[in-house]
mmCIF file with all atom_site columns, C-alpha atoms in Angstrom:
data_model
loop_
_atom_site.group_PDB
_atom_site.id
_atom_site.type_symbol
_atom_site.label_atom_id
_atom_site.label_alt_id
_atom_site.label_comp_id
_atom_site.label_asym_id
_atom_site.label_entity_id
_atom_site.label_seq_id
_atom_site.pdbx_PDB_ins_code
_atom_site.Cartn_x
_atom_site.Cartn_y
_atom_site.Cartn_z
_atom_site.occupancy
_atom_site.B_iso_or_equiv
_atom_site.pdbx_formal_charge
_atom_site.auth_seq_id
_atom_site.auth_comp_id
_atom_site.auth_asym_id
_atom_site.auth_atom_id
_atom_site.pdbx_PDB_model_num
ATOM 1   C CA . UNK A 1 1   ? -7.901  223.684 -104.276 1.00 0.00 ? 1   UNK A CA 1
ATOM 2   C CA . UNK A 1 2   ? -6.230  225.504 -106.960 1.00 0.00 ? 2   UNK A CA 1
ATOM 3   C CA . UNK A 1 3   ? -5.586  223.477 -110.380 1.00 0.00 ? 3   UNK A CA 1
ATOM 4   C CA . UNK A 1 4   ? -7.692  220.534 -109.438 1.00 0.00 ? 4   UNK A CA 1
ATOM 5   C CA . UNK A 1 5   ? -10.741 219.492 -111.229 1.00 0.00 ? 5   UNK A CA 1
ATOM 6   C CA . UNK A 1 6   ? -14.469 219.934 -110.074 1.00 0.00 ? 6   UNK A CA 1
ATOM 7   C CA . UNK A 1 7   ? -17.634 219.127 -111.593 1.00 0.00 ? 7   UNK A CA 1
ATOM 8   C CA . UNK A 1 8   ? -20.199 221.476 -110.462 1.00 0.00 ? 8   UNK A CA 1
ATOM 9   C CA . UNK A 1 9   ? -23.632 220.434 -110.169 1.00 0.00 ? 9   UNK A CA 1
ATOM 10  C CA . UNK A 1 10  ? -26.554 222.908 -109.530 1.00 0.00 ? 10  UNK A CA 1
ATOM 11  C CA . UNK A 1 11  ? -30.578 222.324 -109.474 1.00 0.00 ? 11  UNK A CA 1
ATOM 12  C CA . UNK A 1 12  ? -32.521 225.044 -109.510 1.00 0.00 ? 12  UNK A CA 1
ATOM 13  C CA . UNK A 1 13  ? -36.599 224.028 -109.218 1.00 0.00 ? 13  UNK A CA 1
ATOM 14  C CA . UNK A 1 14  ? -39.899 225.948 -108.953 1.00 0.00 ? 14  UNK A CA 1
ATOM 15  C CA . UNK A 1 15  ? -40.206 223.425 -105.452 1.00 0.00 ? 15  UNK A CA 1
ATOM 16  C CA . UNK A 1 16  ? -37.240 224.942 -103.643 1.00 0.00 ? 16  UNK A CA 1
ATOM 17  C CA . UNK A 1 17  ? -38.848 228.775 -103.154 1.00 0.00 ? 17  UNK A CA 1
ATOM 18  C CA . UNK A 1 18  ? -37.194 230.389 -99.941  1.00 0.00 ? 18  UNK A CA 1
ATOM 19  C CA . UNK A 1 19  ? -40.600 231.760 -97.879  1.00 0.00 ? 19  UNK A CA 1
ATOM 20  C CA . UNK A 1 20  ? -38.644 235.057 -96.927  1.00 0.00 ? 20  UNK A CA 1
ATOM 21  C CA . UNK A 1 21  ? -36.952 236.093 -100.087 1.00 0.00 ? 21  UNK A CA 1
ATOM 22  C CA . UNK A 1 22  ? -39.593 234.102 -102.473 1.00 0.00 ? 22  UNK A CA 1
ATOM 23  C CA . UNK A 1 23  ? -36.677 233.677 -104.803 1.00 0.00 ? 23  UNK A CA 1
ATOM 24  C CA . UNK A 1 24  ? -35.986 230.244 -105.766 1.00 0.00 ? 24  UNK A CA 1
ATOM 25  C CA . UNK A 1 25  ? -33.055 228.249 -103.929 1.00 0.00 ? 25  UNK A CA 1
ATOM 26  C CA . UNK A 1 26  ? -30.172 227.103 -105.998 1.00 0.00 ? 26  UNK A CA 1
ATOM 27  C CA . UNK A 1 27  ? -28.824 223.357 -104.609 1.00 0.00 ? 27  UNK A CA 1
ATOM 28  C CA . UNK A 1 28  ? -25.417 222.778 -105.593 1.00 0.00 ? 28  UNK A CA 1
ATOM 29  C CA . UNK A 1 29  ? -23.072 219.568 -105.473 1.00 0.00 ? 29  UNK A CA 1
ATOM 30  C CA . UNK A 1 30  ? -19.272 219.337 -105.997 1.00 0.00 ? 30  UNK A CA 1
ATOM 31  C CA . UNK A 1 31  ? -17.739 216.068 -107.229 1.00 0.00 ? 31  UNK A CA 1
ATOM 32  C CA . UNK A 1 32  ? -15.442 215.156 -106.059 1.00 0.00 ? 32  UNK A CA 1
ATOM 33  C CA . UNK A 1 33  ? -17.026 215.836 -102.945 1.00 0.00 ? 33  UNK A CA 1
ATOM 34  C CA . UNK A 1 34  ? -15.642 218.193 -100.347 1.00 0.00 ? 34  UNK A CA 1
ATOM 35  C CA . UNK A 1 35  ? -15.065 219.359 -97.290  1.00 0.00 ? 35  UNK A CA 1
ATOM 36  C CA . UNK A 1 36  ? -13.377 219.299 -93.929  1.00 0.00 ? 36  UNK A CA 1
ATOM 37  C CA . UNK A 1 37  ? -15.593 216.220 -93.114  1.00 0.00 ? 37  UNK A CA 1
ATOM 38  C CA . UNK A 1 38  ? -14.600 214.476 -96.042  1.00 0.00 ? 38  UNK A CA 1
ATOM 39  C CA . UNK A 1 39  ? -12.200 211.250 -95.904  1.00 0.00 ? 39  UNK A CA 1
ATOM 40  C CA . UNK A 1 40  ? -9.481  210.595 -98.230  1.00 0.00 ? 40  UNK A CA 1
ATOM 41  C CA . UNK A 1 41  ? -9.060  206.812 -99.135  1.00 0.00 ? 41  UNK A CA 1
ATOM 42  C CA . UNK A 1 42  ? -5.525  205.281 -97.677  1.00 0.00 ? 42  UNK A CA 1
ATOM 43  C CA . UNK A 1 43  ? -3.939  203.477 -100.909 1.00 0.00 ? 43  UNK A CA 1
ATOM 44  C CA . UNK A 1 44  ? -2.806  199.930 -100.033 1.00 0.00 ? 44  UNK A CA 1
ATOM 45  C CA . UNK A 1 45  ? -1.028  197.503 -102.431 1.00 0.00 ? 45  UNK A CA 1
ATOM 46  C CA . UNK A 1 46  ? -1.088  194.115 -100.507 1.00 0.00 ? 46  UNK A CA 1
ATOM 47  C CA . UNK A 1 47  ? -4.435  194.323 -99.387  1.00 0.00 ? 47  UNK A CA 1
ATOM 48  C CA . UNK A 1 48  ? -6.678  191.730 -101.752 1.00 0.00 ? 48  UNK A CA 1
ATOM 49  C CA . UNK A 1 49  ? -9.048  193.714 -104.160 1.00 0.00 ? 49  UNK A CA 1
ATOM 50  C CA . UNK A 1 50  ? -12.077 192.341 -102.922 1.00 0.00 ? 50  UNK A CA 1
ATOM 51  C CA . UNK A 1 51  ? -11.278 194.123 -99.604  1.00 0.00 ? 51  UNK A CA 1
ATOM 52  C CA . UNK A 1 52  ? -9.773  197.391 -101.128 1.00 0.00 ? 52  UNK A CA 1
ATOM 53  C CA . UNK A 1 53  ? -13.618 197.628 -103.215 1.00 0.00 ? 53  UNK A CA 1
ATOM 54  C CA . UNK A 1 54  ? -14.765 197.127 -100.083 1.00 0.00 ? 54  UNK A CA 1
ATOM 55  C CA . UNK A 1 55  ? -12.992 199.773 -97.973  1.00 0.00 ? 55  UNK A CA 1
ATOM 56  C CA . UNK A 1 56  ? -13.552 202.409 -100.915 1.00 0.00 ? 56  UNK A CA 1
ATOM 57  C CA . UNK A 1 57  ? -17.526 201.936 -100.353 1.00 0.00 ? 57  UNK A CA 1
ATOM 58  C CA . UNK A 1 58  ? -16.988 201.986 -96.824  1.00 0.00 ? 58  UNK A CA 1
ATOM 59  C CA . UNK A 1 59  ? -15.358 205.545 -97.603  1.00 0.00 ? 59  UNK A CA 1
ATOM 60  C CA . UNK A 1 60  ? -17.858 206.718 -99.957  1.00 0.00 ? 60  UNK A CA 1
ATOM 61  C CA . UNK A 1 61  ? -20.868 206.128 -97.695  1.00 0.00 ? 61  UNK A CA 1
ATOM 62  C CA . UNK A 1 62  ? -18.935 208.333 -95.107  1.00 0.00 ? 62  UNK A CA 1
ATOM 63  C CA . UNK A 1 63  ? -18.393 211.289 -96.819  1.00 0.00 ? 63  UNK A CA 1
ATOM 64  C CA . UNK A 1 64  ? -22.333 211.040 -98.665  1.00 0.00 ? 64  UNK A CA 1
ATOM 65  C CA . UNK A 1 65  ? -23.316 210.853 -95.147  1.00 0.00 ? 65  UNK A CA 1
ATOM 66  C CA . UNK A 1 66  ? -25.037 207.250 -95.730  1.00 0.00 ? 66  UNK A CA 1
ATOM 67  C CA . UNK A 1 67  ? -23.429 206.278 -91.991  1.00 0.00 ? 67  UNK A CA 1
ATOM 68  C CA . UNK A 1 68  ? -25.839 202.757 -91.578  1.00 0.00 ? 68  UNK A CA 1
ATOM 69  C CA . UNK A 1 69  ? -24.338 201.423 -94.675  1.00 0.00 ? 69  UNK A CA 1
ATOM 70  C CA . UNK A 1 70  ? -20.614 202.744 -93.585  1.00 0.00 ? 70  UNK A CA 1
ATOM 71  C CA . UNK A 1 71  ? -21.028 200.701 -89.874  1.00 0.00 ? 71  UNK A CA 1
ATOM 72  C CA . UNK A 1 72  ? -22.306 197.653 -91.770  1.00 0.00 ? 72  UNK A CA 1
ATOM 73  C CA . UNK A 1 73  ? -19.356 198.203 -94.448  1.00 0.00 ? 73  UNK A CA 1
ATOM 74  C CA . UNK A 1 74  ? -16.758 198.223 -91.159  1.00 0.00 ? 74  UNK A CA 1
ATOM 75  C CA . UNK A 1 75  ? -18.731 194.905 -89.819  1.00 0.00 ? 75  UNK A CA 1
ATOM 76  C CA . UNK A 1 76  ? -18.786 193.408 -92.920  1.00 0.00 ? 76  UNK A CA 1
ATOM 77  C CA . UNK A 1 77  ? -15.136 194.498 -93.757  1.00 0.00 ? 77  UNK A CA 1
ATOM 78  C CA . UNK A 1 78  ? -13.857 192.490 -90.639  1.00 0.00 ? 78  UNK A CA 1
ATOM 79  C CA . UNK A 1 79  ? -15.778 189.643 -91.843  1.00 0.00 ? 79  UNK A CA 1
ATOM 80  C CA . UNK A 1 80  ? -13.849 189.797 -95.544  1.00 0.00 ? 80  UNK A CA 1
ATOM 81  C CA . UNK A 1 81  ? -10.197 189.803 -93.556  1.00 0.00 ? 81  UNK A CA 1
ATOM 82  C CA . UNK A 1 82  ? -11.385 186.648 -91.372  1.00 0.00 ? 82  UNK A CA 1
ATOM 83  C CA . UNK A 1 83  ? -12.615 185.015 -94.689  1.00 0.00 ? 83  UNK A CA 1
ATOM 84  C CA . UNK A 1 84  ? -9.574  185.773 -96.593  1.00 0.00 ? 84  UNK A CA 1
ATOM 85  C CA . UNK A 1 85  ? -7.579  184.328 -93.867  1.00 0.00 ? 85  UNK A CA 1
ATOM 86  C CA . UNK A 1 86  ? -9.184  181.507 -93.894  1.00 0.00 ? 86  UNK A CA 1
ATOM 87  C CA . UNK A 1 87  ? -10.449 182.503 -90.356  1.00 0.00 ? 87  UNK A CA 1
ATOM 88  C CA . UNK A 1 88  ? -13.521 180.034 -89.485  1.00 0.00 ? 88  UNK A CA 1
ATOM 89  C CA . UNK A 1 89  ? -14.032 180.080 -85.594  1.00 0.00 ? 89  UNK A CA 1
ATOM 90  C CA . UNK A 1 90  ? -12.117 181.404 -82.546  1.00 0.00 ? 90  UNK A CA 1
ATOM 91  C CA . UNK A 1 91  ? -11.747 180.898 -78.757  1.00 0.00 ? 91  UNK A CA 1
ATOM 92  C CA . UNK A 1 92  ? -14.554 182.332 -76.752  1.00 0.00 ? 92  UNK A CA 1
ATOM 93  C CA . UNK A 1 93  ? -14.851 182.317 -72.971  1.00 0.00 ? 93  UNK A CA 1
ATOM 94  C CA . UNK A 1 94  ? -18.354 181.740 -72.180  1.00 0.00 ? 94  UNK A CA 1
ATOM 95  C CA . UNK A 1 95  ? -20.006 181.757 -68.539  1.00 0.00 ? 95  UNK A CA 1
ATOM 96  C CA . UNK A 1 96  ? -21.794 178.905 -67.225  1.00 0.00 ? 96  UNK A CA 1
ATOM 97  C CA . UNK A 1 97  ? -24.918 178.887 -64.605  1.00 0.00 ? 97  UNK A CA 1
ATOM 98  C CA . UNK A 1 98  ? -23.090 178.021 -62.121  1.00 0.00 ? 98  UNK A CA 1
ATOM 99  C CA . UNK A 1 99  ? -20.560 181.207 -62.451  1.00 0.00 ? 99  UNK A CA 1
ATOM 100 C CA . UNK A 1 100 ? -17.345 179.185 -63.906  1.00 0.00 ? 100 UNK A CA 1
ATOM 101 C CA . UNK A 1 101 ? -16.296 180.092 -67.309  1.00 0.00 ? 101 UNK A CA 1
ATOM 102 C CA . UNK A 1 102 ? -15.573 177.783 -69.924  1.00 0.00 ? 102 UNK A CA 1
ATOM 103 C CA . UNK A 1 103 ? -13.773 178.231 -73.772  1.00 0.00 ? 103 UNK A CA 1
ATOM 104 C CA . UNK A 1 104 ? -15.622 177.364 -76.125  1.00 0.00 ? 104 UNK A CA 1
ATOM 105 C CA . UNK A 1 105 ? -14.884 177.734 -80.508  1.00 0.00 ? 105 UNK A CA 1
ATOM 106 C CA . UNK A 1 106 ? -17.960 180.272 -81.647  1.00 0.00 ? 106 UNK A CA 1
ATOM 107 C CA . UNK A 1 107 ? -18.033 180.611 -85.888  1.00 0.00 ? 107 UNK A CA 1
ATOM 108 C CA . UNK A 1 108 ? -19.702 184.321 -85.475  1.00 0.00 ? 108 UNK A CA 1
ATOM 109 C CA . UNK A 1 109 ? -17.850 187.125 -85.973  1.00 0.00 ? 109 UNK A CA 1
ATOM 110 C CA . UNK A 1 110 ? -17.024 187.437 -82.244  1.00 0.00 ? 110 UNK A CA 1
ATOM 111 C CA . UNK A 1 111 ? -15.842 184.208 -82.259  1.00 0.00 ? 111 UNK A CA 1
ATOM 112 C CA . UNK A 1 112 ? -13.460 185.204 -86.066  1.00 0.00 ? 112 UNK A CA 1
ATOM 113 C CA . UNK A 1 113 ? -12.220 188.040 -84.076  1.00 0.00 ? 113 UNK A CA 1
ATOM 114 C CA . UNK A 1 114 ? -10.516 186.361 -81.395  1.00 0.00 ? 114 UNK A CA 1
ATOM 115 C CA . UNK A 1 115 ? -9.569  183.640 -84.721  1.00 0.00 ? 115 UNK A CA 1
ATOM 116 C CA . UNK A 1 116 ? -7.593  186.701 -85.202  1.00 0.00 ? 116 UNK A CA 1
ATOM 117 C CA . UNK A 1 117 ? -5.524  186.856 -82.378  1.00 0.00 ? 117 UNK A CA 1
ATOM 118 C CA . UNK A 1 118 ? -4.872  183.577 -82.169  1.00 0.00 ? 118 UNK A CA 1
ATOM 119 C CA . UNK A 1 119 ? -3.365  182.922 -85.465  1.00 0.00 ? 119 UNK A CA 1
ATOM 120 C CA . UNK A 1 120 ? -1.162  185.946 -84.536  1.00 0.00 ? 120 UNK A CA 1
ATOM 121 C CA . UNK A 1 121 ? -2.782  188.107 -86.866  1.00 0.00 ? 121 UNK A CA 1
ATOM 122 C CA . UNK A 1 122 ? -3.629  190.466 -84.089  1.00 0.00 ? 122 UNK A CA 1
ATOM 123 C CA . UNK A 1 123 ? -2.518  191.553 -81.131  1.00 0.00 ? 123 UNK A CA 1
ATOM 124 C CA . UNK A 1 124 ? -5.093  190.655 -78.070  1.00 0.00 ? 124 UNK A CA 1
ATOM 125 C CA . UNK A 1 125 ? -5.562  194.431 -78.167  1.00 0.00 ? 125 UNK A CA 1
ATOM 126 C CA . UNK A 1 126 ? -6.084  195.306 -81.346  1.00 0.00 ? 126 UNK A CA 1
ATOM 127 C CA . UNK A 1 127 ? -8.717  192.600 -81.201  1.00 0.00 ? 127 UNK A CA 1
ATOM 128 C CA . UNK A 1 128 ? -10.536 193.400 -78.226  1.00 0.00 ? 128 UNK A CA 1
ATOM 129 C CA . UNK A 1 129 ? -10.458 197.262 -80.140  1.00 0.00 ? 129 UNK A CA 1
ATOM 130 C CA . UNK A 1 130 ? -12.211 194.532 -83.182  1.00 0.00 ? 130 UNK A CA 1
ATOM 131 C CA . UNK A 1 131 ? -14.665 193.760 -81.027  1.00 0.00 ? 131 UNK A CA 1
ATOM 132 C CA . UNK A 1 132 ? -15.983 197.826 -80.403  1.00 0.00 ? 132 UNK A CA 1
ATOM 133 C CA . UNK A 1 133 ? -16.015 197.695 -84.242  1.00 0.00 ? 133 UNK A CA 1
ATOM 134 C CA . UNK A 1 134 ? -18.569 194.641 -83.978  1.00 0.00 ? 134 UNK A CA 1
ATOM 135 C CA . UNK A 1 135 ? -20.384 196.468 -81.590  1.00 0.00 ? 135 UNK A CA 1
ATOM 136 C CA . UNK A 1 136 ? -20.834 199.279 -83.426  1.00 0.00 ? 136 UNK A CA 1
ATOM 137 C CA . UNK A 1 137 ? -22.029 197.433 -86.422  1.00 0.00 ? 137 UNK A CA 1
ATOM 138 C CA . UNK A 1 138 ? -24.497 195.274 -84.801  1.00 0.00 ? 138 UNK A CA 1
ATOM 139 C CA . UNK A 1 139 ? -26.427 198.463 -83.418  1.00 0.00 ? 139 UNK A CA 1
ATOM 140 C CA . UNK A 1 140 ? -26.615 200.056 -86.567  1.00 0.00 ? 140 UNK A CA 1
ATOM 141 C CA . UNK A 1 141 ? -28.200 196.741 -88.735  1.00 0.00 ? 141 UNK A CA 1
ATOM 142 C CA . UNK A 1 142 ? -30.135 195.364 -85.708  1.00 0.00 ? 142 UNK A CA 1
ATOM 143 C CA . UNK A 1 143 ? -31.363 198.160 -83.601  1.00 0.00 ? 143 UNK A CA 1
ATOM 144 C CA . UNK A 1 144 ? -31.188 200.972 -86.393  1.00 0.00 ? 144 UNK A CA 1
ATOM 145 C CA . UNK A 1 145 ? -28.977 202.776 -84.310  1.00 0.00 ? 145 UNK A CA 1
ATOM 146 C CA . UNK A 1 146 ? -27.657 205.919 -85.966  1.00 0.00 ? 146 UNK A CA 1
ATOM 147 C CA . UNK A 1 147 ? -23.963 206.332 -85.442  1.00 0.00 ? 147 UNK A CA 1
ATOM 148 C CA . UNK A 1 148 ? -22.435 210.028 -85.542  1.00 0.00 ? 148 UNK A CA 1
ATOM 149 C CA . UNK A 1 149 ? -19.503 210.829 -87.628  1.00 0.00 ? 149 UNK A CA 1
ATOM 150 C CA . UNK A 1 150 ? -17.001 210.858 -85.233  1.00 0.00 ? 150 UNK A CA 1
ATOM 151 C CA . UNK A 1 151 ? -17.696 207.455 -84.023  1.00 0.00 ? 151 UNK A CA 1
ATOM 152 C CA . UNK A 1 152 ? -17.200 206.078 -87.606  1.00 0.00 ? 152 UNK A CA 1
ATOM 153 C CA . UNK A 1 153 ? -14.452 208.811 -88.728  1.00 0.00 ? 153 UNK A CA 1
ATOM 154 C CA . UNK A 1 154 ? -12.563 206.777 -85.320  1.00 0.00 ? 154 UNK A CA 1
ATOM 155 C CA . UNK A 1 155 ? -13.987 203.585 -86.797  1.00 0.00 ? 155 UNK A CA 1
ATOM 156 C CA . UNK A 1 156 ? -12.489 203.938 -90.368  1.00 0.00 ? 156 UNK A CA 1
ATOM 157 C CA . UNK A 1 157 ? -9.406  204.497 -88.841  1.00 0.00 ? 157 UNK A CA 1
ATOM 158 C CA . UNK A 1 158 ? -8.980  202.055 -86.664  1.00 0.00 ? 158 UNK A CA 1
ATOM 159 C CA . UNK A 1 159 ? -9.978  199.661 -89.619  1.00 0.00 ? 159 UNK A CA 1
ATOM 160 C CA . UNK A 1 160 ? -7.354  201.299 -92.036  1.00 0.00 ? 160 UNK A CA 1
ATOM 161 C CA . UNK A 1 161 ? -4.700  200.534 -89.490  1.00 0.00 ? 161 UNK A CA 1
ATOM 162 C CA . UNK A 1 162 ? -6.085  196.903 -88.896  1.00 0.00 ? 162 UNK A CA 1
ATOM 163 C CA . UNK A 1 163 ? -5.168  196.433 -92.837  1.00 0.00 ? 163 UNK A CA 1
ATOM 164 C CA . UNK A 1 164 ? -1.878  198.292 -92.655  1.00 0.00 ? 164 UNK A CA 1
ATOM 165 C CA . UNK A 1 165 ? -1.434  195.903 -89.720  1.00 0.00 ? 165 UNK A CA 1
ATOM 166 C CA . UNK A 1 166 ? -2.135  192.996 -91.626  1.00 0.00 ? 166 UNK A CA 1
ATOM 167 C CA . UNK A 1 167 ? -1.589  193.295 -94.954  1.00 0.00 ? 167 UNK A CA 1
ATOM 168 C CA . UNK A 1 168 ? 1.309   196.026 -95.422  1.00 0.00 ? 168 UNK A CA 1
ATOM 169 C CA . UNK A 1 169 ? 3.468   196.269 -92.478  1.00 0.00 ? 169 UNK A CA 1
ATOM 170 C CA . UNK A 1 170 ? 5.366   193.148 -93.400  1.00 0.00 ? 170 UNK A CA 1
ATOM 171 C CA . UNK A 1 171 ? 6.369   194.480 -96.886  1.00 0.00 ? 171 UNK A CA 1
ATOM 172 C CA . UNK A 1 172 ? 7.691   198.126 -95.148  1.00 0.00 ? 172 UNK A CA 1
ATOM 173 C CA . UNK A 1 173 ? 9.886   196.326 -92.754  1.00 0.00 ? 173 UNK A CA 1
ATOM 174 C CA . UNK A 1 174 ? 11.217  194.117 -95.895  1.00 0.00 ? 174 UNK A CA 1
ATOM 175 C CA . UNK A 1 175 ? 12.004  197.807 -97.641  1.00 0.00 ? 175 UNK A CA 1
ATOM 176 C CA . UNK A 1 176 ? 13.397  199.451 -94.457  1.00 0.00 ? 176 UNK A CA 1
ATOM 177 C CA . UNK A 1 177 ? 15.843  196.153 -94.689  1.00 0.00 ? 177 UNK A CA 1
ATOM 178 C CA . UNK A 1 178 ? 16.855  196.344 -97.941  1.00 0.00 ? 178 UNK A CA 1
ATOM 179 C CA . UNK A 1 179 ? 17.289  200.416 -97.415  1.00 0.00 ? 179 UNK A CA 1
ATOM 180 C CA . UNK A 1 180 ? 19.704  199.452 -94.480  1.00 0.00 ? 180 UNK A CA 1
ATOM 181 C CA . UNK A 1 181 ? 21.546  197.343 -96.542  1.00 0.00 ? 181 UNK A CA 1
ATOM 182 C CA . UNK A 1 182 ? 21.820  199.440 -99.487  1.00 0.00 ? 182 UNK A CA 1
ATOM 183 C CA . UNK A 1 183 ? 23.260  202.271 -97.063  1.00 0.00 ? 183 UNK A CA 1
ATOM 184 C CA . UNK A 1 184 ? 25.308  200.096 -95.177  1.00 0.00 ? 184 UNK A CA 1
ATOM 185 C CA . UNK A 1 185 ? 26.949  199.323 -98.291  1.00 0.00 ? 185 UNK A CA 1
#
């Protein structure tokens, strides 16, 4: 946009020859990057550093298209919140040979997830929506599976909400009280 500042980048080499033209091909990079499949980082202020460093590489990988390291930056993201809450295990229902199902406390991240929910943290919802998160993750580190953009774009902002959730909502509704007050006044 107008009046913002760009750094404009352009390699030109005797490699990059177009074979119609035969002129050489200029390659040019804008930083800040952009785009209309660029992502903007969400400020938060309650959400521990560790995890806002975290979030910002999760961000960056997106938008230099780098989308194995973003899925295992979502995974890995989940795993910081459950750390930071002090999040060790969680109830997992687990089926037997015999066809009954039985609860049992599972430390991997699975297991954190619903750790979650049952510290209150998280609605049984919004962890269950964790859990496609986990998913996702897994296939890109294990299997090398690829994930497109719009899975992580949906991803990204599922996880930005999950910190809102967790980290900033109770501050807002401690301002809208206070704003209440001060124009009830």
């Amino acid at each position: 946009g107008c009046e913002d500042v760009t750094f404009r980048e352009v390699w030109i080499t005797s490699e990059d020859v177009d074979p119609v033209t035969n002129k050489m091909i200029e390659l040019e990079k804008l930083y800040p990057l952009r785009g209309q499949n660029i992502l903007s980082m969400q400020y938060f202020y309650n959400v521990p550093n560790s995890l806002r460093r975290l979030y910002r590489e999760i961000i960056d990988c997106y938008n230099n298209e780098s989308y194995t390291l973003c899925a295992a930056g979502l995974r890995a993201i989940i795993e910081g919140i459950c750390a930071e809450k002090g999040i060790l295990d969680g109830p997992v229902s687990v089926t037997q040979k015999d066809g009954s199902t039985q609860i049992k406390r599972n430390k991997d991240l699975q297991g954190k997830i619903e750790g979650l929910n049952e510290k209150g943290l998280l609605t049984k919802q919004h962890s269950e929506i964790l859990h496609e998160h986990r998913y996702l993750g897994n296939e890109a580190l294990h299997d090398l599976d690829l994930p497109s953009a719009e899975e992580l774009k949906l991803a990204i902002q599922i996880i930005e909400h999950t910190l809102e959730n967790i980290y900033e909502l109770k501050d807002k509704a401690e301002e809208l009280r206070y704003k209440k007050k001060l124009r009830k006044k």
